[in-house]
PDB file of C-alpha atoms in Angstrom:
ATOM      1  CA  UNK A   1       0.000   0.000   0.000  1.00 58.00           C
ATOM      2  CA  UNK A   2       2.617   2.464   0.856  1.00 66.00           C
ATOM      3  CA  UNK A   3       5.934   2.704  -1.287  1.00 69.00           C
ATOM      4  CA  UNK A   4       8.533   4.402  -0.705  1.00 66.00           C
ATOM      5  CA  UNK A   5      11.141   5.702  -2.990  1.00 71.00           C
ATOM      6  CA  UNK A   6      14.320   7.990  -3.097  1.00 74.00           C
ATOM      7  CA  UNK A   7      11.880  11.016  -2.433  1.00 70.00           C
ATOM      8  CA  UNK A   8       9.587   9.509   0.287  1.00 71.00           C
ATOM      9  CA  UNK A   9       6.571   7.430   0.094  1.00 65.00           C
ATOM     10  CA  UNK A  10       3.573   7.478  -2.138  1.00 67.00           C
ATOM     11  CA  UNK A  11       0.085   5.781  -1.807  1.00 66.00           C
ATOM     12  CA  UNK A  12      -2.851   5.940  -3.598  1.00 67.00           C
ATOM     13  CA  UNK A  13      -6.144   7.535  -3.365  1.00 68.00           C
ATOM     14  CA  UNK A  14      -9.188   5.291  -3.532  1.00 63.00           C
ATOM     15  CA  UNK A  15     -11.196   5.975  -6.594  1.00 57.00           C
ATOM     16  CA  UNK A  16     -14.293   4.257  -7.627  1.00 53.00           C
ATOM     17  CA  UNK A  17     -13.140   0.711  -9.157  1.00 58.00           C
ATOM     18  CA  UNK A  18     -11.350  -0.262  -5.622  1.00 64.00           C
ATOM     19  CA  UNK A  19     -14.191  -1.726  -4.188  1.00 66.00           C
ATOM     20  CA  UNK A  20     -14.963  -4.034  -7.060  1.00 67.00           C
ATOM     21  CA  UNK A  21     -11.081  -4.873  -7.480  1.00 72.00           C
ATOM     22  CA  UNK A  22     -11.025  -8.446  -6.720  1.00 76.00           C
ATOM     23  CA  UNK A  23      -7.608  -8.034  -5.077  1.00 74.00           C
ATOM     24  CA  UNK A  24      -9.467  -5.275  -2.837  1.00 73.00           C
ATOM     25  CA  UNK A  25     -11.754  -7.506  -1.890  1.00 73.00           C
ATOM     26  CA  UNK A  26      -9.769  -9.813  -1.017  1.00 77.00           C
ATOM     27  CA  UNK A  27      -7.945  -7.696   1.429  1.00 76.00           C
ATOM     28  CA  UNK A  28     -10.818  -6.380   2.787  1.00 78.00           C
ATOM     29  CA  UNK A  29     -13.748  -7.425   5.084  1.00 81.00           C
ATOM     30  CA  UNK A  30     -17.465  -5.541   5.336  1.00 81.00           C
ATOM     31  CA  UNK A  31     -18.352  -5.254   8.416  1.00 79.00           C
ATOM     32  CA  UNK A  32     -21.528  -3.066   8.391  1.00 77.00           C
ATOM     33  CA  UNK A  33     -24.551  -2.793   5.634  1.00 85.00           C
ATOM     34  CA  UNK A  34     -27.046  -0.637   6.569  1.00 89.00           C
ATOM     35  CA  UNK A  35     -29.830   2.445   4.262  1.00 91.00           C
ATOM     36  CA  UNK A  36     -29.832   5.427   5.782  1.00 90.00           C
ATOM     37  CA  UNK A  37     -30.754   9.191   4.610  1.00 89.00           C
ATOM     38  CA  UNK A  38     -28.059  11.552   3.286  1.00 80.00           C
ATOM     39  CA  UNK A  39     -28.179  14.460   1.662  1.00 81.00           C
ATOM     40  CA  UNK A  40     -28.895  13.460  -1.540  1.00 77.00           C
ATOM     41  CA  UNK A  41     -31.509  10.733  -0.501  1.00 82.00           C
ATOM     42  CA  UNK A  42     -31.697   7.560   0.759  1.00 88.00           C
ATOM     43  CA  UNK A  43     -28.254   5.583   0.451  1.00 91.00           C
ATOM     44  CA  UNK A  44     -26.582   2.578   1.433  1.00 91.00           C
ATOM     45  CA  UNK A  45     -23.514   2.780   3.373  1.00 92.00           C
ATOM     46  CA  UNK A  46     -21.040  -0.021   3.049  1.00 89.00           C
ATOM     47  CA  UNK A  47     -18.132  -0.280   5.721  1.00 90.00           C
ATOM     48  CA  UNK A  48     -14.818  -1.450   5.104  1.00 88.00           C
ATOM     49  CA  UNK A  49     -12.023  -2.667   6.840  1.00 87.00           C
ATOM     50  CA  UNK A  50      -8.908  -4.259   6.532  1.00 84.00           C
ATOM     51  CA  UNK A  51      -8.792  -8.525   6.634  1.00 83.00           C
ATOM     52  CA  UNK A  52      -7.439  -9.568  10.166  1.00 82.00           C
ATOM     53  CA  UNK A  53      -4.531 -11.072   8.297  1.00 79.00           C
ATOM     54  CA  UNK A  54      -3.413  -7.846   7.108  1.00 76.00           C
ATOM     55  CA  UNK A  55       0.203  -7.265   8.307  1.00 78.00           C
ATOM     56  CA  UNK A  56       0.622  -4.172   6.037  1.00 79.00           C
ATOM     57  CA  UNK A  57      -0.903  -0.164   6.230  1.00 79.00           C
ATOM     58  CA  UNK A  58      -4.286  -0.477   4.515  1.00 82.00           C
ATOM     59  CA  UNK A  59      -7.744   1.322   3.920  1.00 84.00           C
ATOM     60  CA  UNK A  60     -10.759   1.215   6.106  1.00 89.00           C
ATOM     61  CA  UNK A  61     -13.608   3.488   5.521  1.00 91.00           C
ATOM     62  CA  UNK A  62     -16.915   3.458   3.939  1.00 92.00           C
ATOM     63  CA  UNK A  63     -18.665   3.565   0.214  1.00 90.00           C
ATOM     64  CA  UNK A  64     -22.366   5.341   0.251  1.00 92.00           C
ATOM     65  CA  UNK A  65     -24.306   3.939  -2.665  1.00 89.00           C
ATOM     66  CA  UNK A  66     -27.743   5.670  -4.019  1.00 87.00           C
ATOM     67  CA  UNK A  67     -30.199   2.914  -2.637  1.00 85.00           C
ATOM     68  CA  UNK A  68     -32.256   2.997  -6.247  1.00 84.00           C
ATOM     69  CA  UNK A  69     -29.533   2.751  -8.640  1.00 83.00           C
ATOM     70  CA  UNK A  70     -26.258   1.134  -6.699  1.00 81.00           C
ATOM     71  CA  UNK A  71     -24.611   3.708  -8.200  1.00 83.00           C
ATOM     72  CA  UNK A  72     -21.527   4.724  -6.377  1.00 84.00           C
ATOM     73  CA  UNK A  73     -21.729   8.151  -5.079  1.00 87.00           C
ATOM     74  CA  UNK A  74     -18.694   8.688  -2.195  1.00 90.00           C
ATOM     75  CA  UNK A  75     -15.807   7.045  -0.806  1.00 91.00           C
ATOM     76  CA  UNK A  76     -14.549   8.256   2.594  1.00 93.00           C
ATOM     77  CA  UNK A  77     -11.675   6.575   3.986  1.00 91.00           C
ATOM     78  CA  UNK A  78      -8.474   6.149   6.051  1.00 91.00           C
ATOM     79  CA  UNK A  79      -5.130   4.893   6.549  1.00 84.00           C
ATOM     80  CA  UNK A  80      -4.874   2.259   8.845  1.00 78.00           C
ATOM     81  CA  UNK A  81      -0.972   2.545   9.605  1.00 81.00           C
ATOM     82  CA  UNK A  82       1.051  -1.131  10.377  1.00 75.00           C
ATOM     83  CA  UNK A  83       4.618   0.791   9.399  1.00 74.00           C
ATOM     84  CA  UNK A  84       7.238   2.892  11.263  1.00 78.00           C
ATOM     85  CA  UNK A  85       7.450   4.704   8.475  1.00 77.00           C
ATOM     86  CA  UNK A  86       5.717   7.096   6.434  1.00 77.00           C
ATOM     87  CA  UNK A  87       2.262   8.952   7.176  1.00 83.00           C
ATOM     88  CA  UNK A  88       1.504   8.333  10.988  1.00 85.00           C
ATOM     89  CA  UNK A  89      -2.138   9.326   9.584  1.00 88.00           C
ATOM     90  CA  UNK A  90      -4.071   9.779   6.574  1.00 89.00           C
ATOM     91  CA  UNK A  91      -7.828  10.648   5.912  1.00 92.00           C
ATOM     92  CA  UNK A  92     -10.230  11.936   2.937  1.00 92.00           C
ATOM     93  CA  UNK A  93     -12.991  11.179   0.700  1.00 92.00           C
ATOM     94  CA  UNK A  94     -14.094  10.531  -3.278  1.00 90.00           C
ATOM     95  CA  UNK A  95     -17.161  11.612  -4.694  1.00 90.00           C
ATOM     96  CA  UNK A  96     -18.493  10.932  -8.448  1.00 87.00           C
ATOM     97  CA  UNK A  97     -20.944  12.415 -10.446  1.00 84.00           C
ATOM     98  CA  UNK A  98     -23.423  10.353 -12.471  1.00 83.00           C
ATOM     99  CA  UNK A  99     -23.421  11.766 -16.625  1.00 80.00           C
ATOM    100  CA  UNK A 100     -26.061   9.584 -17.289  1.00 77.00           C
ATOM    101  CA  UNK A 101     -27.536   6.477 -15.561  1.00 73.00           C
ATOM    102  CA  UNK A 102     -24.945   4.058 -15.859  1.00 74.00           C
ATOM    103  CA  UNK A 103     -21.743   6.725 -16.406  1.00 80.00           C
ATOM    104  CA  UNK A 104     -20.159   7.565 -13.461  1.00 83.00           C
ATOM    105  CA  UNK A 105     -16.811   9.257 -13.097  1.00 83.00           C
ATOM    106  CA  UNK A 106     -14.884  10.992 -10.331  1.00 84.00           C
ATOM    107  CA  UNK A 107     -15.528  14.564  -9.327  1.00 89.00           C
ATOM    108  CA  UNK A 108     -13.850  15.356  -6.117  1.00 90.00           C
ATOM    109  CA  UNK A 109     -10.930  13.432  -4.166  1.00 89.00           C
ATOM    110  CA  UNK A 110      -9.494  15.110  -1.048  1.00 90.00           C
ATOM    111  CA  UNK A 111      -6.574  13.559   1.307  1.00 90.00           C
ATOM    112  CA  UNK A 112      -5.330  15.096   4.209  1.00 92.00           C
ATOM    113  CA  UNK A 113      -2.512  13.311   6.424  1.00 88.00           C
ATOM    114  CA  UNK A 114      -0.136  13.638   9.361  1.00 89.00           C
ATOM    115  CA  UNK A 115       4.049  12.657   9.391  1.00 85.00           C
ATOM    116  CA  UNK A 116       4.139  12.473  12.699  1.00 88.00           C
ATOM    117  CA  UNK A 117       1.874  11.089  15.200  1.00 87.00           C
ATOM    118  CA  UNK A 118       0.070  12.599  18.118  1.00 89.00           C
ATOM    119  CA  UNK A 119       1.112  14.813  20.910  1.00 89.00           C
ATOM    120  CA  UNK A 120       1.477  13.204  24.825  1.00 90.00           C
ATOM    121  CA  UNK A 121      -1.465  14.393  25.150  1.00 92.00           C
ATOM    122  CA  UNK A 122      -3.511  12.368  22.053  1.00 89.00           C
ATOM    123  CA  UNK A 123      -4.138  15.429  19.928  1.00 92.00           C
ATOM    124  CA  UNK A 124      -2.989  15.291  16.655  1.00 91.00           C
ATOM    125  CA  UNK A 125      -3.079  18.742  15.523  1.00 90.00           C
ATOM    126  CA  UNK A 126      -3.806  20.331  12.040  1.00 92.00           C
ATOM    127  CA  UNK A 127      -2.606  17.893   8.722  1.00 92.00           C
ATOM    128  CA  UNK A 128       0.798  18.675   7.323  1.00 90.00           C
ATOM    129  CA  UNK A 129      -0.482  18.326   3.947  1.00 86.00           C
ATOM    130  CA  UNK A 130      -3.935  18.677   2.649  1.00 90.00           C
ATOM    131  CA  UNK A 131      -4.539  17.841  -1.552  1.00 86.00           C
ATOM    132  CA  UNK A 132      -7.681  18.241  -2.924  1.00 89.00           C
ATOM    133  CA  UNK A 133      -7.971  17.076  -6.946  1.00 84.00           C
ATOM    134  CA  UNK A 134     -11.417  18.299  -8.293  1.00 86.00           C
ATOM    135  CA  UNK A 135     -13.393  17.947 -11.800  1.00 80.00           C
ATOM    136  CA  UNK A 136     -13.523  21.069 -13.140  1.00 81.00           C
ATOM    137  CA  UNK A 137     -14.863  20.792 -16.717  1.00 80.00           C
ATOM    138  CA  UNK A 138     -15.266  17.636 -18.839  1.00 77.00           C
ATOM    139  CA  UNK A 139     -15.385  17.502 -22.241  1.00 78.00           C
ATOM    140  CA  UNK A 140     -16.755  14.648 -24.685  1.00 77.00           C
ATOM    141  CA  UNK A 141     -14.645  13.404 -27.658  1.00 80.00           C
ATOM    142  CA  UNK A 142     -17.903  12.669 -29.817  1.00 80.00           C
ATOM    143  CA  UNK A 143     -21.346  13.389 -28.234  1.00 78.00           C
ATOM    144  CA  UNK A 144     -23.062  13.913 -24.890  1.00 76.00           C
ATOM    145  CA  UNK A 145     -24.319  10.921 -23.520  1.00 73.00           C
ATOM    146  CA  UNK A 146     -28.223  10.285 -22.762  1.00 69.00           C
ATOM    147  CA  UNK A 147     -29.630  11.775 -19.273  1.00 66.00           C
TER     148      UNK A 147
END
């Protein structure tokens, strides 16, 4: 999950094909299925954790699906560290926007995280870096597709 290089580490941001990666799965246990009301309407909120065999830093978090469609409308997750080195922290979120009823493609990802770990006293303090990637326009090669 985490690799370092000559410059640091890098890791990457969950997007919306991890959950359906059958090597994500596979690392992965849900431990929580429930419907509940958001702010777009009624969803379904899948939580994620790492398998208890796990031995490296991986995700845990939660996907919100829209409870009519099962289309895939936000990731929010976190780092669940297992190394001494590297983030001590990391946290954020994906969201997608639907182009038509079965197009979906990212729109916003945000990460914050944290090099070094809490104070004595368990705060943590603001992030030492904070990235936010967003959609801004998107343009079609050929035509729009159906709404």
């Amino acid at each position: 999950m985490v690799r370092f290089g000559n410059f640091g580490y890098s890791l990457p941001i969950l997007f919306i094909a991890n959950p359906g990666d059958p090597e994500f799965r596979t690392h992965h246990c849900v431990t929580a299925a429930r419907v509940e009301n958001g702010p777009d309407g009624r969803r379904v909120r899948l939580h994620f954790t790492p398998s208890p065999s796990a031995r490296d830093s991986d995700w845990e978090g939660d996907v919100f699906l829209d409870s009519s469609t099962s289309v895939q409308h936000r990731i929010e997750f976190a780092l669940h560290v297992n190394q001494r080195d590297g983030p001590r922290r990391l946290e954020g979120y994906s969201t997608f926007r639907s182009l038509s009823p079965l197009i979906v493609v990212p729109d916003t990802a945000a990460a914050m995280w944290w090099r070094t770990g809490p104070t004595r006293d368990g705060a943590w303090g603001p992030p030492h870096v904070v990235q936010v990637i967003r959609l801004d326009t998107l343009k079609y090669q050929r035509e729009k597709p159906p709404s």
